[in-house]
Amino acid sequence: MSLDGTLLERILDKGYKVLTYSGQFDPTVVPLGVKDALEGLKWKGAEDFKKAPRIIWKVKDDVAGYARSSGGLTECSC
């Protein structure tokens, strides 16, 4: 993937669905860095994605992480 995100932008603009995942204990891809990178993308659904609510992701009654989705982009972090 290109370091500037243009490939991901083109994929999203073509209507493909993309799921990103990051974990709080992953030393190389931290959730805040992923959030910032995704919010910096320039694609036709970017503004809606930035406004999308972050929801709590649960497994049974335990909080497993958070997710938000809009257009074809879904971001999950735990």
Coordinates of N, CA and C in Angstrom, one line a residue:
M1 N 0.8 -1.2 0.0 CA 0.0 0.0 0.0 C 0.9 1.2 0.0
S2 N 0.4 2.3 -0.6 CA 1.2 3.5 -0.7 C 1.2 4.1 0.7
L3 N 2.3 4.8 1.1 CA 2.4 5.3 2.4 C 1.5 6.6 2.6
D4 N 1.1 7.2 1.5 CA 0.3 8.4 1.6 C -1.2 8.1 1.6
G5 N -1.6 6.8 1.4 CA -3.0 6.4 1.5 C -3.8 6.5 0.2
T6 N -3.2 6.9 -0.9 CA -3.9 7.1 -2.1 C -4.5 5.8 -2.6
L7 N -3.8 4.7 -2.4 CA -4.4 3.4 -2.9 C -5.7 3.1 -2.1
L8 N -5.6 3.3 -0.8 CA -6.8 3.0 0.0 C -8.0 4.0 -0.4
E9 N -7.7 5.2 -0.7 CA -8.7 6.1 -1.2 C -9.3 5.6 -2.5
R10 N -8.5 5.2 -3.4 CA -9.0 4.7 -4.7 C -9.9 3.4 -4.4
I11 N -9.5 2.6 -3.6 CA -10.3 1.3 -3.3 C -11.6 1.7 -2.7
L12 N -11.7 2.6 -1.8 CA -12.9 3.1 -1.2 C -13.8 3.8 -2.2
D13 N -13.2 4.6 -3.0 CA -14.0 5.4 -4.0 C -14.6 4.4 -5.1
K14 N -14.0 3.2 -5.3 CA -14.5 2.3 -6.2 C -15.6 1.4 -5.6
G15 N -15.9 1.6 -4.3 CA -17.0 1.0 -3.7 C -16.7 -0.3 -2.9
Y16 N -15.4 -0.6 -2.8 CA -15.0 -1.8 -2.1 C -15.2 -1.6 -0.6
K17 N -15.4 -2.6 0.2 CA -15.5 -2.5 1.6 C -14.2 -2.7 2.2
V18 N -13.8 -1.9 3.2 CA -12.5 -2.1 3.9 C -12.8 -2.1 5.4
L19 N -12.1 -3.1 6.1 CA -12.2 -3.2 7.5 C -10.8 -3.0 8.1
T20 N -10.6 -2.1 9.0 CA -9.3 -1.9 9.7 C -9.5 -2.4 11.1
Y21 N -8.4 -2.9 11.7 CA -8.4 -3.3 13.1 C -7.1 -2.9 13.7
S22 N -7.2 -2.4 14.9 CA -5.9 -2.1 15.7 C -6.2 -2.5 17.2
G23 N -5.2 -2.9 17.8 CA -5.3 -3.3 19.2 C -4.4 -2.4 20.1
Q24 N -4.9 -2.1 21.3 CA -4.2 -1.2 22.2 C -2.8 -1.7 22.6
F25 N -2.6 -3.0 22.6 CA -1.3 -3.5 22.9 C -0.4 -3.8 21.7
D26 N -0.8 -3.4 20.6 CA 0.0 -3.6 19.4 C 1.0 -2.5 19.3
P27 N 2.3 -2.7 19.5 CA 3.3 -1.7 19.5 C 3.6 -1.0 18.2
T28 N 3.2 -1.6 17.1 CA 3.5 -1.0 15.8 C 2.3 -0.3 15.2
V29 N 1.1 -0.6 15.5 CA -0.1 0.0 14.9 C -1.1 0.4 16.0
V30 N -0.9 1.5 16.6 CA -1.7 1.9 17.7 C -3.1 2.5 17.3
P31 N -4.1 2.3 18.0 CA -5.5 2.8 17.6 C -5.5 4.3 17.2
L32 N -4.9 5.1 18.0 CA -4.9 6.6 17.7 C -4.2 6.9 16.4
G33 N -3.2 6.2 16.1 CA -2.5 6.4 14.8 C -3.4 6.0 13.6
V34 N -4.1 4.9 13.8 CA -5.0 4.4 12.7 C -6.1 5.4 12.6
K35 N -6.7 5.9 13.7 CA -7.8 6.8 13.6 C -7.3 8.1 12.9
D36 N -6.2 8.6 13.2 CA -5.7 9.8 12.5 C -5.4 9.6 11.1
A37 N -4.9 8.4 10.7 CA -4.6 8.1 9.3 C -5.9 8.0 8.5
L38 N -6.9 7.3 9.1 CA -8.2 7.2 8.4 C -8.9 8.5 8.2
E39 N -8.8 9.3 9.3 CA -9.5 10.6 9.2 C -8.8 11.6 8.2
G40 N -7.5 11.3 7.8 CA -6.8 12.1 6.9 C -7.0 11.7 5.4
L41 N -7.7 10.6 5.2 CA -8.0 10.1 3.9 C -8.9 11.1 3.1
K42 N -8.7 11.2 1.8 CA -9.6 12.0 1.0 C -10.3 11.1 0.0
W43 N -11.5 10.7 0.4 CA -12.4 9.9 -0.5 C -13.8 10.4 -0.4
K44 N -14.7 9.9 -1.3 CA -16.0 10.6 -1.3 C -16.8 10.3 -0.1
G45 N -16.5 9.4 0.8 CA -17.2 9.2 2.0 C -16.5 9.7 3.3
A46 N -15.4 10.4 3.1 CA -14.6 10.9 4.2 C -15.3 11.7 5.3
E47 N -16.1 12.7 4.8 CA -16.8 13.5 5.8 C -17.8 12.7 6.6
D48 N -18.5 11.8 6.0 CA -19.5 11.0 6.7 C -18.8 10.1 7.7
F49 N -17.6 9.5 7.3 CA -16.9 8.6 8.2 C -16.4 9.4 9.4
K50 N -15.9 10.6 9.2 CA -15.5 11.4 10.4 C -16.6 11.7 11.4
K51 N -17.8 11.8 10.9 CA -19.0 12.1 11.7 C -19.6 10.9 12.3
A52 N -19.3 9.7 11.8 CA -19.9 8.5 12.2 C -19.7 8.2 13.7
P53 N -20.7 7.8 14.4 CA -20.6 7.6 15.9 C -19.7 6.3 16.1
R54 N -19.0 6.4 17.2 CA -18.2 5.3 17.6 C -19.1 4.4 18.6
I55 N -19.2 3.2 18.3 CA -20.1 2.3 19.1 C -19.3 1.4 19.9
I56 N -19.8 0.9 21.0 CA -19.2 -0.1 21.9 C -19.4 -1.4 21.3
W57 N -18.3 -2.2 21.1 CA -18.3 -3.5 20.6 C -18.2 -4.5 21.8
K58 N -19.3 -5.3 22.0 CA -19.3 -6.2 23.1 C -19.3 -7.6 22.7
V59 N -18.7 -8.5 23.6 CA -18.8 -9.9 23.5 C -19.5 -10.3 24.7
K60 N -20.7 -10.9 24.6 CA -21.6 -11.1 25.7 C -21.8 -9.8 26.4
D61 N -21.4 -9.6 27.6 CA -21.6 -8.4 28.4 C -20.3 -7.6 28.5
D62 N -19.2 -8.1 28.0 CA -17.9 -7.5 28.2 C -17.6 -6.6 27.0
V63 N -17.0 -5.4 27.3 CA -16.6 -4.5 26.3 C -15.3 -5.1 25.6
A64 N -15.4 -5.3 24.3 CA -14.3 -5.9 23.6 C -13.5 -4.8 22.8
G65 N -14.2 -3.7 22.6 CA -13.5 -2.6 21.8 C -14.6 -1.6 21.3
Y66 N -14.2 -0.9 20.3 CA -15.0 0.1 19.7 C -15.0 0.0 18.2
A67 N -16.1 0.5 17.6 CA -16.2 0.4 16.1 C -16.9 1.6 15.6
R68 N -16.6 2.0 14.4 CA -17.4 3.0 13.6 C -17.3 2.6 12.2
S69 N -18.4 3.0 11.5 CA -18.5 2.6 10.1 C -19.3 3.6 9.3
S70 N -18.9 3.9 8.1 CA -19.6 4.7 7.2 C -19.1 4.4 5.8
G71 N -20.1 4.5 4.8 CA -19.7 4.1 3.5 C -19.1 2.7 3.4
G72 N -18.0 2.5 2.9 CA -17.4 1.2 2.8 C -16.3 1.0 3.8
L73 N -16.1 2.0 4.7 CA -15.0 1.9 5.7 C -15.5 1.6 7.1
T74 N -14.9 0.5 7.7 CA -15.2 0.2 9.1 C -13.9 0.2 9.8
E75 N -13.9 0.8 11.0 CA -12.7 0.9 11.9 C -13.0 0.2 13.2
C76 N -12.2 -0.8 13.6 CA -12.4 -1.5 14.9 C -11.1 -1.4 15.7
S77 N -11.3 -1.1 16.9 CA -10.1 -1.0 17.8 C -10.5 -1.7 19.2
C78 N -9.5 -2.3 19.8 CA -9.8 -2.8 21.1 C -8.5 -2.7 22.0

